Every structure is written in structure tokens, then in C-alpha cells.
Amino acid sequence: KQTYVVWMVTDRDITKNIGQLKSSTSLFSKRLTGSLNTVSSFKPTKIFITAENDPSTQNPGMQVILSTDRFQQ
């Protein structure tokens, strides 16, 4: 896979691509740092990250890297 994509599940149960994680170092660095800046008009209920080949994909792939639990309403 080429990139990590961050997804948000909204309070209307819609999954949105909210951006690509930007790494300040190479992919296999021991530093393990990244960043994401995003804005949304939707209220999130869950956030998760997938490994993807295309950062602009509109549907998450099966390779989930990290996920939160559902947020409290």
C-alpha cells in the first residue's frame, strides 16, 4: 500500500475520507510520527485509519491499521 487514509464515521452513519496521514520521515522510520489537518461539518462518532493505494479513495479498504471505539453521544 502507498499511504494511510483517515476515515470518520459521522453521526448519520456515513463514512467519509477526511485525509491522508503525512509522515515527516520515511515510511519505515523508528520515529513513527505523522500529522493530519482536516475540517468537517459532520459530527464524528468513530475515527479509523486504513492502508490504501489511492489517497482520494471514497471507500475504505479492508486493511484497518488503527480504530477508535464509538464516541459517547
PDB file of C-alpha atoms in Angstrom:
ATOM      1  CA  LYS A   1       0.000   0.000   0.000  1.00  0.00           C
ATOM      2  CA  GLN A   2       1.118   3.556  -0.691  1.00  0.00           C
ATOM      3  CA  THR A   3      -0.481   5.679   2.034  1.00  0.00           C
ATOM      4  CA  TYR A   4      -2.544   5.795   5.213  1.00  0.00           C
ATOM      5  CA  VAL A   5      -6.012   7.326   4.918  1.00  0.00           C
ATOM      6  CA  VAL A   6      -8.004   8.622   7.906  1.00  0.00           C
ATOM      7  CA  TRP A   7     -11.767   7.996   7.928  1.00  0.00           C
ATOM      8  CA  MET A   8     -14.588   9.433  10.008  1.00  0.00           C
ATOM      9  CA  VAL A   9     -17.922   7.743  10.666  1.00  0.00           C
ATOM     10  CA  THR A  10     -20.493  10.515  11.089  1.00  0.00           C
ATOM     11  CA  ASP A  11     -23.473  10.733  13.408  1.00  0.00           C
ATOM     12  CA  ARG A  12     -25.562   9.883  10.306  1.00  0.00           C
ATOM     13  CA  ASP A  13     -23.550   6.643   9.894  1.00  0.00           C
ATOM     14  CA  ILE A  14     -21.783   7.917   6.753  1.00  0.00           C
ATOM     15  CA  THR A  15     -18.089   7.047   6.298  1.00  0.00           C
ATOM     16  CA  LYS A  16     -16.014   9.980   4.975  1.00  0.00           C
ATOM     17  CA  ASN A  17     -12.392  10.138   3.810  1.00  0.00           C
ATOM     18  CA  ILE A  18     -11.001  13.052   5.832  1.00  0.00           C
ATOM     19  CA  GLY A  19      -7.427  12.943   4.592  1.00  0.00           C
ATOM     20  CA  GLN A  20      -4.070  11.301   4.191  1.00  0.00           C
ATOM     21  CA  LEU A  21      -1.583  11.000   7.045  1.00  0.00           C
ATOM     22  CA  LYS A  22       1.553  12.972   6.239  1.00  0.00           C
ATOM     23  CA  SER A  23       4.788  11.493   7.557  1.00  0.00           C
ATOM     24  CA  SER A  24       7.719  13.759   8.374  1.00  0.00           C
ATOM     25  CA  THR A  25      10.118  10.865   7.803  1.00  0.00           C
ATOM     26  CA  SER A  26      10.298   7.748   5.670  1.00  0.00           C
ATOM     27  CA  LEU A  27       7.639   5.034   5.988  1.00  0.00           C
ATOM     28  CA  PHE A  28       9.869   2.654   7.955  1.00  0.00           C
ATOM     29  CA  SER A  29      11.384   5.235  10.279  1.00  0.00           C
ATOM     30  CA  LYS A  30      11.699   4.462  14.004  1.00  0.00           C
ATOM     31  CA  ARG A  31      10.382   7.948  14.757  1.00  0.00           C
ATOM     32  CA  LEU A  32       6.760   6.969  13.978  1.00  0.00           C
ATOM     33  CA  THR A  33       5.330  10.477  13.663  1.00  0.00           C
ATOM     34  CA  GLY A  34       2.669  11.819  11.348  1.00  0.00           C
ATOM     35  CA  SER A  35       0.165  14.628  11.010  1.00  0.00           C
ATOM     36  CA  LEU A  36      -3.270  15.378   9.634  1.00  0.00           C
ATOM     37  CA  ASN A  37      -5.108  18.681   9.363  1.00  0.00           C
ATOM     38  CA  THR A  38      -8.782  18.498   8.460  1.00  0.00           C
ATOM     39  CA  VAL A  39     -12.115  20.274   8.919  1.00  0.00           C
ATOM     40  CA  SER A  40     -15.582  18.761   8.707  1.00  0.00           C
ATOM     41  CA  SER A  41     -19.122  19.975   9.222  1.00  0.00           C
ATOM     42  CA  PHE A  42     -20.130  16.480  10.377  1.00  0.00           C
ATOM     43  CA  LYS A  43     -20.068  15.247  13.971  1.00  0.00           C
ATOM     44  CA  PRO A  44     -17.731  12.232  14.252  1.00  0.00           C
ATOM     45  CA  THR A  45     -18.729   9.056  16.077  1.00  0.00           C
ATOM     46  CA  LYS A  46     -15.652   6.999  15.174  1.00  0.00           C
ATOM     47  CA  ILE A  47     -12.248   7.523  13.530  1.00  0.00           C
ATOM     48  CA  PHE A  48     -10.149   4.840  11.824  1.00  0.00           C
ATOM     49  CA  ILE A  49      -7.097   4.550   9.563  1.00  0.00           C
ATOM     50  CA  THR A  50      -6.639   2.224   6.587  1.00  0.00           C
ATOM     51  CA  ALA A  51      -3.720   1.431   4.288  1.00  0.00           C
ATOM     52  CA  GLU A  52      -4.620   2.405   0.708  1.00  0.00           C
ATOM     53  CA  ASN A  53      -3.023   2.730  -2.725  1.00  0.00           C
ATOM     54  CA  ASP A  54      -5.056   5.851  -3.624  1.00  0.00           C
ATOM     55  CA  PRO A  55      -5.354   8.652  -1.034  1.00  0.00           C
ATOM     56  CA  SER A  56      -8.509  10.009  -2.690  1.00  0.00           C
ATOM     57  CA  THR A  57     -10.474   6.745  -2.488  1.00  0.00           C
ATOM     58  CA  GLN A  58     -14.062   7.198  -1.315  1.00  0.00           C
ATOM     59  CA  ASN A  59     -14.472   3.734   0.241  1.00  0.00           C
ATOM     60  CA  PRO A  60     -12.222   2.290   2.944  1.00  0.00           C
ATOM     61  CA  GLY A  61     -10.264  -0.857   2.165  1.00  0.00           C
ATOM     62  CA  MET A  62     -10.094  -3.943   4.339  1.00  0.00           C
ATOM     63  CA  GLN A  63      -6.665  -3.240   5.881  1.00  0.00           C
ATOM     64  CA  VAL A  64      -7.577  -1.276   9.035  1.00  0.00           C
ATOM     65  CA  ILE A  65      -4.439  -0.072  10.842  1.00  0.00           C
ATOM     66  CA  LEU A  66      -5.970   1.730  13.834  1.00  0.00           C
ATOM     67  CA  SER A  67      -9.501   2.387  15.064  1.00  0.00           C
ATOM     68  CA  THR A  68     -11.236   4.159  17.927  1.00  0.00           C
ATOM     69  CA  ASP A  69     -14.298   2.837  19.697  1.00  0.00           C
ATOM     70  CA  ARG A  70     -17.536   4.693  19.040  1.00  0.00           C
ATOM     71  CA  PHE A  71     -17.521   8.110  20.772  1.00  0.00           C
ATOM     72  CA  GLN A  72     -20.033   8.783  23.526  1.00  0.00           C
ATOM     73  CA  GLN A  73     -23.006  10.837  22.341  1.00  0.00           C
TER      74      GLN A  73
END
